Amino acid sequence: MTTAADVLARCAELDRCSASPHHLERVHLTPEHAAANRLAAGWMAEAGLRTWQDAAGNQWGRREAGTPDRPDPGRPALVLGSHLDTVPDAGSYDGMLGVVMAIAVAERLRGTELPFALEVVGFGDEEGARFGKALLGSSAVAGSWDPAWEDLRDRAGVSLRQAFLDAGLDAARVGEAARRPEDLVGYLEAHIEQGPHLEAADRSLGYVTTIAGARRFLLSVVGEARHAGGTPYPRRRDALVGAGEAVVAVERLARDGGCLATVGRLEVWPGAVNVIPGRAELTLDLRAATDAERDAMWDRMHAEIAAICGRRGLTLEVVETHRAPAAPCAAWLQQAVVDGIRSTDDHGADDPLALWSPAGHDAMALAAVTDVGMLFLRCADGISHSPDEDVRAIDVARGLDALQAAVLRVAAVVAARA
Ligand SMILES: [Zn+2]
């Protein structure tokens, strides 16, 4: 049986599929991506799964319904998985842990009779680190691929279309990776929490209620660039001071309203030591548990920032650059994950902790084509997207038990429906 120690050892093995020997970096459609797929395919085959790489570069494994001796081919599939790509200078667990755990659970259930096919997927791009567009792999599977993405270029100027060719794939055929809703039972993903709540609650595991969809804006505060010495305060229309007040207001409103808002970039023109800033541009990323809370928070922020600009004689220009809907986890799959956690000896397992995910996941894209559920595992100090990412073996052991029990719970529900 694949143990937590085996799972952690496999995560360490995947670390070697990297663009650099000094840090972990594995982005979409690179030789290291292909190497990670090969490694995962080998483990999938060992677990008794038939393997293939789809037209979008995602790695799959599948066993049929029934048992190995008496298979019942062609049934809809319950898919377990996560992503195999990383950010630059990544940790070992964001994504990979979910793929390796999925393979381990498939191996544990190898001889178990199931009323659905069981599939494992390692998505080739979730982070968007190479082409700036996240969820490329899972969007292809969900059938929500946009051919315009094929013109996106990486830092070296290589188009996504060319990267497909370099990887032995053809972007024109990416539609073949799309799955039909009637061929899927649902999608379950295990992932590190990437936040501190499980650790603070002294728990290994939690279940996800919804994955937040962010809204992003580019805010331009426009004043007047003038001489830093010759312009007394009553005559100044300093765009940066207005933008600075806006940044502080964004934090205060988000904190008070239970949302997460981040100004990640602030640029100032003309950007000279002796010129009052005439223009400041800031980005805003806004997330909340529900779209309604997020949208109401934006309305409040917009009004407040407009008022700040009004008081200072500045004008405000707003461009929305991104908006994604929240992806709620299906109630029945949330229940399956809850039952899975209850089957473990986790602290407080009789009353599992519900979490909303402020971070995006493949499950968001999959939600367009099937029901989704997520299991979160505690990670050290909530750290992620860093080589300091860490998980404890006990949490992985409980996570494996919970994911396995969740699959069996889904099997019971599906069998009862038939
Ligand atoms: Zn991830």
Tab-separated table of C-alpha atoms and ligand atoms in Angstrom:
chain	number	residue	atom	x	y	z
A	1	MET	CA	0.000	0.000	0.000
A	2	THR	CA	1.243	3.471	-0.867
A	3	THR	CA	1.959	5.231	2.430
A	4	ALA	CA	2.340	8.891	3.338
A	5	ALA	CA	6.119	8.371	3.280
A	6	ASP	CA	5.866	7.034	-0.297
A	7	VAL	CA	3.778	10.053	-1.283
A	8	LEU	CA	6.345	12.463	0.159
A	9	ALA	CA	9.179	10.559	-1.529
A	10	ARG	CA	7.383	10.860	-4.877
A	11	CYS	CA	6.926	14.612	-4.378
A	12	ALA	CA	10.696	14.807	-3.798
A	13	GLU	CA	11.291	12.769	-6.950
A	14	LEU	CA	9.163	15.209	-8.959
A	15	ASP	CA	11.365	18.045	-7.659
A	16	ARG	CA	14.083	16.733	-9.949
A	17	CYS	CA	11.969	17.536	-13.024
A	18	SER	CA	13.029	21.171	-12.984
A	19	ALA	CA	14.386	23.845	-15.297
A	20	SER	CA	17.187	24.389	-12.777
A	21	PRO	CA	19.162	22.086	-10.478
A	22	HIS	CA	19.169	24.861	-7.852
A	23	HIS	CA	15.457	25.512	-7.505
A	24	LEU	CA	12.145	23.990	-8.597
A	25	GLU	CA	10.653	25.526	-11.725
A	26	ARG	CA	8.435	23.484	-13.997
A	27	VAL	CA	6.261	25.427	-16.416
A	28	HIS	CA	3.925	24.375	-19.184
A	29	LEU	CA	5.094	22.391	-22.243
A	30	THR	CA	8.771	22.230	-21.285
A	31	PRO	CA	11.043	19.158	-21.232
A	32	GLU	CA	10.674	19.095	-17.419
A	33	HIS	CA	6.879	19.093	-17.814
A	34	ALA	CA	7.229	16.050	-20.110
A	35	ALA	CA	9.541	14.394	-17.573
A	36	ALA	CA	7.032	14.937	-14.750
A	37	ASN	CA	4.270	13.465	-16.916
A	38	ARG	CA	6.418	10.393	-17.605
A	39	LEU	CA	7.143	9.943	-13.910
A	40	ALA	CA	3.461	10.287	-12.994
A	41	ALA	CA	2.452	7.940	-15.837
A	42	GLY	CA	4.822	5.299	-14.456
A	43	TRP	CA	3.246	5.529	-10.990
A	44	MET	CA	-0.233	5.453	-12.520
A	45	ALA	CA	0.622	2.283	-14.435
A	46	GLU	CA	1.967	0.721	-11.228
A	47	ALA	CA	-1.398	1.537	-9.634
A	48	GLY	CA	-3.144	-0.438	-12.360
A	49	LEU	CA	-4.268	2.542	-14.450
A	50	ARG	CA	-4.220	2.783	-18.235
A	51	THR	CA	-2.339	6.006	-19.052
A	52	TRP	CA	-2.334	8.658	-21.755
A	53	GLN	CA	-1.360	12.266	-22.296
A	54	ASP	CA	-4.223	14.337	-23.711
A	55	ALA	CA	-4.082	16.914	-26.514
A	56	ALA	CA	-3.475	19.717	-23.994
A	57	GLY	CA	-0.482	18.005	-22.323
A	58	ASN	CA	-2.352	16.764	-19.236
A	59	GLN	CA	-1.353	13.330	-17.903
A	60	TRP	CA	-4.190	10.860	-17.255
A	61	GLY	CA	-4.706	7.397	-15.845
A	62	ARG	CA	-7.923	5.373	-15.775
A	63	ARG	CA	-9.340	2.139	-14.479
A	64	GLU	CA	-12.780	0.968	-15.439
A	65	ALA	CA	-15.766	0.463	-13.149
A	66	GLY	CA	-16.270	-2.943	-11.595
A	67	THR	CA	-13.160	-4.838	-10.532
A	68	PRO	CA	-9.917	-5.678	-12.401
A	69	ASP	CA	-11.286	-9.225	-12.929
A	70	ARG	CA	-14.769	-8.133	-13.947
A	71	PRO	CA	-14.462	-4.656	-15.470
A	72	ASP	CA	-17.515	-2.688	-16.567
A	73	PRO	CA	-15.994	-0.468	-19.263
A	74	GLY	CA	-17.257	2.882	-20.507
A	75	ARG	CA	-18.881	4.132	-17.293
A	76	PRO	CA	-18.635	7.845	-16.389
A	77	ALA	CA	-15.529	8.648	-14.362
A	78	LEU	CA	-14.825	10.124	-10.965
A	79	VAL	CA	-11.659	12.151	-11.536
A	80	LEU	CA	-9.057	12.729	-8.814
A	81	GLY	CA	-6.148	15.054	-9.403
A	82	SER	CA	-4.409	18.406	-9.317
A	83	HIS	CA	-1.575	20.059	-11.274
A	84	LEU	CA	2.047	19.172	-11.992
A	85	ASP	CA	3.293	22.640	-13.015
A	86	THR	CA	4.886	25.087	-10.585
A	87	VAL	CA	5.703	28.744	-10.130
A	88	PRO	CA	9.407	29.707	-10.372
A	89	ASP	CA	11.318	28.781	-7.167
A	90	ALA	CA	8.393	26.674	-6.025
A	91	GLY	CA	7.752	24.342	-3.138
A	92	SER	CA	7.272	20.609	-3.566
A	93	TYR	CA	3.578	20.258	-2.739
A	94	ASP	CA	1.353	22.882	-4.391
A	95	GLY	CA	-0.401	20.720	-6.997
A	96	MET	CA	1.959	17.761	-7.003
A	97	LEU	CA	0.769	16.492	-3.613
A	98	GLY	CA	-2.784	16.237	-4.952
A	99	VAL	CA	-1.675	14.274	-8.025
A	100	VAL	CA	0.519	11.876	-6.073
A	101	MET	CA	-2.191	11.378	-3.405
A	102	ALA	CA	-4.733	10.656	-6.159
A	103	ILE	CA	-2.457	7.974	-7.618
A	104	ALA	CA	-1.955	6.495	-4.139
A	105	VAL	CA	-5.705	6.315	-3.531
A	106	ALA	CA	-6.250	4.680	-6.939
A	107	GLU	CA	-3.624	2.119	-5.968
A	108	ARG	CA	-5.276	1.475	-2.586
A	109	LEU	CA	-8.640	0.950	-4.309
A	110	ARG	CA	-7.148	-1.154	-7.090
A	111	GLY	CA	-9.122	-4.302	-6.278
A	112	THR	CA	-12.221	-2.533	-4.934
A	113	GLU	CA	-15.447	-2.768	-6.923
A	114	LEU	CA	-16.570	0.715	-8.010
A	115	PRO	CA	-19.751	1.814	-9.830
A	116	PHE	CA	-17.764	4.370	-11.884
A	117	ALA	CA	-14.464	4.509	-13.705
A	118	LEU	CA	-11.735	6.068	-11.565
A	119	GLU	CA	-9.392	8.503	-13.279
A	120	VAL	CA	-6.363	10.435	-12.084
A	121	VAL	CA	-5.195	13.612	-13.790
A	122	GLY	CA	-2.063	15.719	-13.496
A	123	PHE	CA	-2.856	19.043	-15.164
A	124	GLY	CA	-0.044	20.563	-17.191
A	125	ASP	CA	-0.764	24.191	-16.399
A	126	GLU	CA	-2.582	25.643	-13.445
A	127	GLU	CA	-0.266	28.420	-12.343
A	128	GLY	CA	-0.037	30.265	-15.654
A	129	ALA	CA	3.636	30.941	-14.906
A	130	ARG	CA	4.777	30.624	-18.517
A	131	PHE	CA	2.082	32.327	-20.618
A	132	GLY	CA	0.420	34.541	-17.999
A	133	LYS	CA	-2.905	32.729	-18.364
A	134	ALA	CA	-3.725	30.317	-15.554
A	135	LEU	CA	-5.692	27.037	-15.712
A	136	LEU	CA	-4.735	26.225	-19.313
A	137	GLY	CA	-4.777	22.454	-18.701
A	138	SER	CA	-8.058	22.246	-16.820
A	139	SER	CA	-9.735	24.785	-19.132
A	140	ALA	CA	-8.967	22.489	-22.088
A	141	VAL	CA	-10.547	19.572	-20.228
A	142	ALA	CA	-13.569	21.680	-19.277
A	143	GLY	CA	-14.077	22.630	-22.942
A	144	SER	CA	-13.583	26.326	-22.186
A	145	TRP	CA	-10.385	26.753	-24.211
A	146	ASP	CA	-10.103	30.082	-26.028
A	147	PRO	CA	-8.122	29.771	-29.311
A	148	ALA	CA	-6.945	33.378	-28.779
A	149	TRP	CA	-4.685	32.032	-25.998
A	150	GLU	CA	-2.592	30.307	-28.665
A	151	ASP	CA	-1.104	33.714	-29.530
A	152	LEU	CA	0.103	34.301	-25.943
A	153	ARG	CA	3.885	34.434	-25.715
A	154	ASP	CA	6.326	33.513	-22.972
A	155	ARG	CA	9.243	35.742	-21.905
A	156	ALA	CA	11.435	34.324	-24.679
A	157	GLY	CA	8.799	35.271	-27.261
A	158	VAL	CA	7.675	31.676	-27.908
A	159	SER	CA	3.952	31.504	-28.665
A	160	LEU	CA	1.735	28.960	-26.931
A	161	ARG	CA	1.037	27.531	-30.405
A	162	GLN	CA	4.771	26.996	-30.985
A	163	ALA	CA	5.249	25.571	-27.486
A	164	PHE	CA	2.632	22.925	-28.295
A	165	LEU	CA	4.601	21.986	-31.421
A	166	ASP	CA	7.875	21.910	-29.461
A	167	ALA	CA	6.225	19.473	-27.031
A	168	GLY	CA	5.022	17.248	-29.877
A	169	LEU	CA	1.440	18.491	-29.560
A	170	ASP	CA	-0.856	20.465	-31.857
A	171	ALA	CA	-2.806	23.401	-30.403
A	172	ALA	CA	-5.372	23.013	-33.217
A	173	ARG	CA	-6.338	19.668	-31.664
A	174	VAL	CA	-6.681	20.866	-28.071
A	175	GLY	CA	-10.473	20.484	-28.337
A	176	GLU	CA	-9.907	16.716	-28.223
A	177	ALA	CA	-8.929	17.100	-24.550
A	178	ALA	CA	-12.426	18.359	-23.658
A	179	ARG	CA	-14.606	16.020	-21.603
A	180	ARG	CA	-18.382	15.746	-21.787
A	181	PRO	CA	-20.434	16.207	-18.598
A	182	GLU	CA	-22.185	12.867	-19.175
A	183	ASP	CA	-18.809	11.089	-19.060
A	184	LEU	CA	-17.978	12.484	-15.613
A	185	VAL	CA	-19.277	11.725	-12.122
A	186	GLY	CA	-17.329	14.548	-10.496
A	187	TYR	CA	-13.868	15.866	-9.651
A	188	LEU	CA	-12.151	15.633	-6.271
A	189	GLU	CA	-8.915	17.499	-5.577
A	190	ALA	CA	-6.631	17.319	-2.561
A	191	HIS	CA	-4.419	20.386	-2.152
A	192	ILE	CA	-2.384	22.100	0.532
A	193	GLU	CA	-4.389	24.897	2.144
A	194	GLN	CA	-1.901	27.645	1.198
A	195	GLY	CA	-3.199	29.496	4.240
A	196	PRO	CA	-2.883	29.317	8.042
A	197	HIS	CA	-6.377	28.324	9.174
A	198	LEU	CA	-5.923	24.554	9.576
A	199	GLU	CA	-2.672	25.036	11.460
A	200	ALA	CA	-4.307	27.612	13.745
A	201	ALA	CA	-7.140	25.149	14.431
A	202	ASP	CA	-4.641	22.302	15.060
A	203	ARG	CA	-6.205	20.158	12.340
A	204	SER	CA	-4.739	18.145	9.488
A	205	LEU	CA	-7.701	18.466	7.134
A	206	GLY	CA	-10.550	20.692	6.080
A	207	TYR	CA	-13.168	20.732	3.331
A	208	VAL	CA	-13.703	23.502	0.818
A	209	THR	CA	-17.080	25.184	0.404
A	210	THR	CA	-16.256	27.443	-2.520
A	211	ILE	CA	-13.304	28.673	-4.558
A	212	ALA	CA	-13.349	32.431	-4.769
A	213	GLY	CA	-13.249	34.140	-8.134
A	214	ALA	CA	-11.134	37.299	-8.130
A	215	ARG	CA	-11.944	40.659	-9.701
A	216	ARG	CA	-8.964	42.712	-10.804
A	217	PHE	CA	-8.784	46.373	-11.672
A	218	LEU	CA	-6.333	48.896	-12.971
A	219	LEU	CA	-6.957	52.204	-11.202
A	220	SER	CA	-5.439	55.385	-12.600
A	221	VAL	CA	-5.323	58.442	-10.370
A	222	VAL	CA	-4.709	61.549	-12.419
A	223	GLY	CA	-3.511	64.847	-10.980
A	224	GLU	CA	-1.046	67.422	-12.239
A	225	ALA	CA	2.733	67.116	-12.550
A	226	ARG	CA	4.354	70.358	-11.360
A	227	HIS	CA	7.535	71.672	-9.830
A	228	ALA	CA	8.227	70.176	-6.387
A	229	GLY	CA	9.608	73.460	-5.090
A	230	GLY	CA	7.453	76.008	-6.823
A	231	THR	CA	4.008	74.583	-6.030
A	232	PRO	CA	2.492	75.375	-2.600
A	233	TYR	CA	0.145	72.789	-1.043
A	234	PRO	CA	-3.133	74.484	-1.943
A	235	ARG	CA	-2.112	74.306	-5.611
A	236	ARG	CA	-0.992	70.690	-5.618
A	237	ARG	CA	-2.928	67.825	-7.162
A	238	ASP	CA	-0.547	65.016	-6.148
A	239	ALA	CA	-1.658	61.736	-7.740
A	240	LEU	CA	0.586	59.572	-5.555
A	241	VAL	CA	-0.680	60.940	-2.243
A	242	GLY	CA	-4.228	60.252	-3.448
A	243	ALA	CA	-3.244	56.763	-4.564
A	244	GLY	CA	-1.530	56.164	-1.212
A	245	GLU	CA	-4.708	57.117	0.642
A	246	ALA	CA	-6.590	54.739	-1.664
A	247	VAL	CA	-4.238	51.858	-0.798
A	248	VAL	CA	-4.826	52.377	2.920
A	249	ALA	CA	-8.598	52.623	2.389
A	250	VAL	CA	-8.587	49.379	0.361
A	251	GLU	CA	-6.913	47.531	3.210
A	252	ARG	CA	-9.211	48.980	5.883
A	253	LEU	CA	-12.421	48.223	3.973
A	254	ALA	CA	-11.331	44.677	3.055
A	255	ARG	CA	-10.265	43.870	6.631
A	256	ASP	CA	-13.476	45.206	8.110
A	257	GLY	CA	-15.569	43.398	5.492
A	258	GLY	CA	-13.914	39.953	5.713
A	259	CYS	CA	-12.554	40.174	2.149
A	260	LEU	CA	-9.022	40.028	0.759
A	261	ALA	CA	-7.767	42.944	-1.317
A	262	THR	CA	-4.254	43.527	-2.579
A	263	VAL	CA	-2.569	46.403	-4.361
A	264	GLY	CA	0.322	44.532	-5.926
A	265	ARG	CA	1.700	47.195	-8.212
A	266	LEU	CA	1.929	50.954	-8.018
A	267	GLU	CA	3.543	53.066	-10.711
A	268	VAL	CA	4.082	56.797	-10.686
A	269	TRP	CA	4.583	59.321	-13.506
A	270	PRO	CA	6.737	61.103	-14.326
A	271	GLY	CA	8.674	59.454	-11.465
A	272	ALA	CA	11.230	62.178	-10.821
A	273	VAL	CA	12.556	63.294	-7.448
A	274	ASN	CA	11.635	66.949	-7.968
A	275	VAL	CA	8.287	66.605	-9.751
A	276	ILE	CA	4.907	66.239	-8.044
A	277	PRO	CA	3.424	62.971	-9.386
A	278	GLY	CA	0.865	63.700	-12.092
A	279	ARG	CA	-0.351	60.165	-12.520
A	280	ALA	CA	-0.372	57.010	-10.412
A	281	GLU	CA	-1.578	53.620	-11.563
A	282	LEU	CA	-2.374	50.823	-9.134
A	283	THR	CA	-3.621	47.288	-9.548
A	284	LEU	CA	-6.292	45.875	-7.267
A	285	ASP	CA	-7.017	42.175	-6.718
A	286	LEU	CA	-10.214	41.530	-4.756
A	287	ARG	CA	-11.510	38.207	-3.401
A	288	ALA	CA	-14.358	37.140	-1.115
A	289	ALA	CA	-16.240	33.969	-0.208
A	290	THR	CA	-19.127	34.865	-2.524
A	291	ASP	CA	-19.414	36.935	-5.663
A	292	ALA	CA	-22.112	39.059	-3.975
A	293	GLU	CA	-19.815	39.975	-1.054
A	294	ARG	CA	-16.962	40.691	-3.459
A	295	ASP	CA	-19.077	42.888	-5.705
A	296	ALA	CA	-20.565	44.815	-2.773
A	297	MET	CA	-17.024	45.355	-1.440
A	298	TRP	CA	-15.881	46.704	-4.798
A	299	ASP	CA	-18.808	49.141	-4.878
A	300	ARG	CA	-17.759	50.408	-1.421
A	301	MET	CA	-14.108	50.686	-2.408
A	302	HIS	CA	-14.897	52.446	-5.655
A	303	ALA	CA	-17.062	55.009	-3.847
A	304	GLU	CA	-14.402	55.606	-1.189
A	305	ILE	CA	-11.538	55.976	-3.695
A	306	ALA	CA	-13.652	58.303	-5.829
A	307	ALA	CA	-14.333	60.408	-2.714
A	308	ILE	CA	-10.612	60.565	-1.879
A	309	CYS	CA	-9.858	61.703	-5.423
A	310	GLY	CA	-12.693	64.247	-5.295
A	311	ARG	CA	-11.343	65.826	-2.095
A	312	ARG	CA	-7.879	66.126	-3.665
A	313	GLY	CA	-8.912	67.449	-7.055
A	314	LEU	CA	-7.843	64.212	-8.753
A	315	THR	CA	-9.675	62.216	-11.361
A	316	LEU	CA	-10.094	58.440	-11.189
A	317	GLU	CA	-10.112	56.068	-14.152
A	318	VAL	CA	-11.099	52.435	-13.627
A	319	VAL	CA	-10.529	49.485	-15.949
A	320	GLU	CA	-11.642	46.006	-14.915
A	321	THR	CA	-8.942	43.612	-16.176
A	322	HIS	CA	-10.265	40.280	-14.881
A	323	ARG	CA	-13.429	38.832	-13.416
A	324	ALA	CA	-14.040	35.166	-12.626
A	325	PRO	CA	-17.105	33.762	-10.897
A	326	ALA	CA	-16.720	31.852	-7.653
A	327	ALA	CA	-16.852	28.076	-8.093
A	328	PRO	CA	-18.922	26.546	-5.306
A	329	CYS	CA	-18.120	22.956	-4.397
A	330	ALA	CA	-21.132	20.675	-4.959
A	331	ALA	CA	-23.014	19.957	-1.717
A	332	TRP	CA	-22.890	16.183	-2.205
A	333	LEU	CA	-19.136	16.203	-2.833
A	334	GLN	CA	-18.587	18.518	0.151
A	335	GLN	CA	-20.488	15.899	2.162
A	336	ALA	CA	-18.317	13.099	0.743
A	337	VAL	CA	-15.181	15.000	1.794
A	338	VAL	CA	-16.713	15.691	5.231
A	339	ASP	CA	-17.449	11.967	5.630
A	340	GLY	CA	-13.896	11.240	4.487
A	341	ILE	CA	-12.438	13.533	7.167
A	342	ARG	CA	-14.768	12.045	9.792
A	343	SER	CA	-13.324	8.602	9.047
A	344	THR	CA	-9.866	9.776	10.195
A	345	ASP	CA	-8.400	10.390	13.638
A	346	ASP	CA	-7.818	14.091	12.867
A	347	HIS	CA	-8.372	16.508	15.747
A	348	GLY	CA	-11.996	17.607	15.670
A	349	ALA	CA	-12.740	15.121	12.872
A	350	ASP	CA	-16.323	14.743	14.111
A	351	ASP	CA	-16.904	18.371	13.115
A	352	PRO	CA	-14.676	19.070	10.069
A	353	LEU	CA	-13.581	22.610	9.375
A	354	ALA	CA	-15.162	24.371	6.386
A	355	LEU	CA	-12.887	26.699	4.427
A	356	TRP	CA	-13.392	28.914	1.387
A	357	SER	CA	-10.423	29.059	-0.913
A	358	PRO	CA	-9.173	32.541	-1.757
A	359	ALA	CA	-6.648	30.921	-4.117
A	360	GLY	CA	-7.650	29.566	-7.524
A	361	HIS	CA	-7.537	25.838	-8.322
A	362	ASP	CA	-8.082	23.473	-11.254
A	363	ALA	CA	-11.426	22.602	-9.658
A	364	MET	CA	-12.608	26.109	-10.653
A	365	ALA	CA	-12.226	25.274	-14.334
A	366	LEU	CA	-13.613	21.751	-13.921
A	367	ALA	CA	-16.736	23.177	-12.262
A	368	ALA	CA	-17.840	24.256	-15.752
A	369	VAL	CA	-18.177	20.623	-16.806
A	370	THR	CA	-18.815	18.564	-13.640
A	371	ASP	CA	-19.404	18.753	-9.875
A	372	VAL	CA	-16.272	19.483	-7.852
A	373	GLY	CA	-15.110	18.953	-4.271
A	374	MET	CA	-11.845	19.770	-2.494
A	375	LEU	CA	-9.925	18.473	0.507
A	376	PHE	CA	-7.403	20.857	2.073
A	377	LEU	CA	-4.316	19.687	3.974
A	378	ARG	CA	-2.487	21.752	6.572
A	379	CYS	CA	0.780	23.261	5.389
A	380	ALA	CA	3.474	24.708	7.614
A	381	ASP	CA	2.809	28.344	8.546
A	382	GLY	CA	0.433	28.600	5.573
A	383	ILE	CA	3.442	29.061	3.300
A	384	SER	CA	3.085	28.283	-0.408
A	385	HIS	CA	4.667	29.352	-3.719
A	386	SER	CA	7.980	29.142	-1.873
A	387	PRO	CA	10.644	26.481	-1.375
A	388	ASP	CA	9.673	26.636	2.321
A	389	GLU	CA	6.362	24.889	1.561
A	390	ASP	CA	6.047	21.950	3.959
A	391	VAL	CA	3.544	19.291	4.960
A	392	ARG	CA	3.646	16.747	7.784
A	393	ALA	CA	3.546	13.013	7.129
A	394	ILE	CA	0.658	12.628	9.611
A	395	ASP	CA	-1.411	15.127	7.594
A	396	VAL	CA	-0.687	13.265	4.362
A	397	ALA	CA	-1.583	9.954	6.035
A	398	ARG	CA	-4.901	11.375	7.245
A	399	GLY	CA	-5.417	13.008	3.848
A	400	LEU	CA	-4.979	9.687	2.047
A	401	ASP	CA	-7.459	7.993	4.385
A	402	ALA	CA	-9.935	10.854	3.951
A	403	LEU	CA	-9.646	10.945	0.155
A	404	GLN	CA	-10.038	7.180	-0.072
A	405	ALA	CA	-13.090	7.286	2.210
A	406	ALA	CA	-14.529	10.171	0.179
A	407	VAL	CA	-14.228	8.122	-3.029
A	408	LEU	CA	-16.048	5.234	-1.339
A	409	ARG	CA	-18.717	7.654	-0.127
A	410	VAL	CA	-19.174	8.903	-3.715
A	411	ALA	CA	-19.378	5.255	-4.813
A	412	ALA	CA	-22.176	4.616	-2.318
A	413	VAL	CA	-24.115	7.662	-3.552
A	414	VAL	CA	-23.661	6.717	-7.222
A	415	ALA	CA	-24.626	3.090	-6.534
A	416	ALA	CA	-27.764	4.246	-4.711
A	417	ARG	CA	-28.745	6.435	-7.681
A	418	ALA	CA	-28.586	3.509	-10.110
B	1	ZN	ZN	-2.010	24.616	-6.762
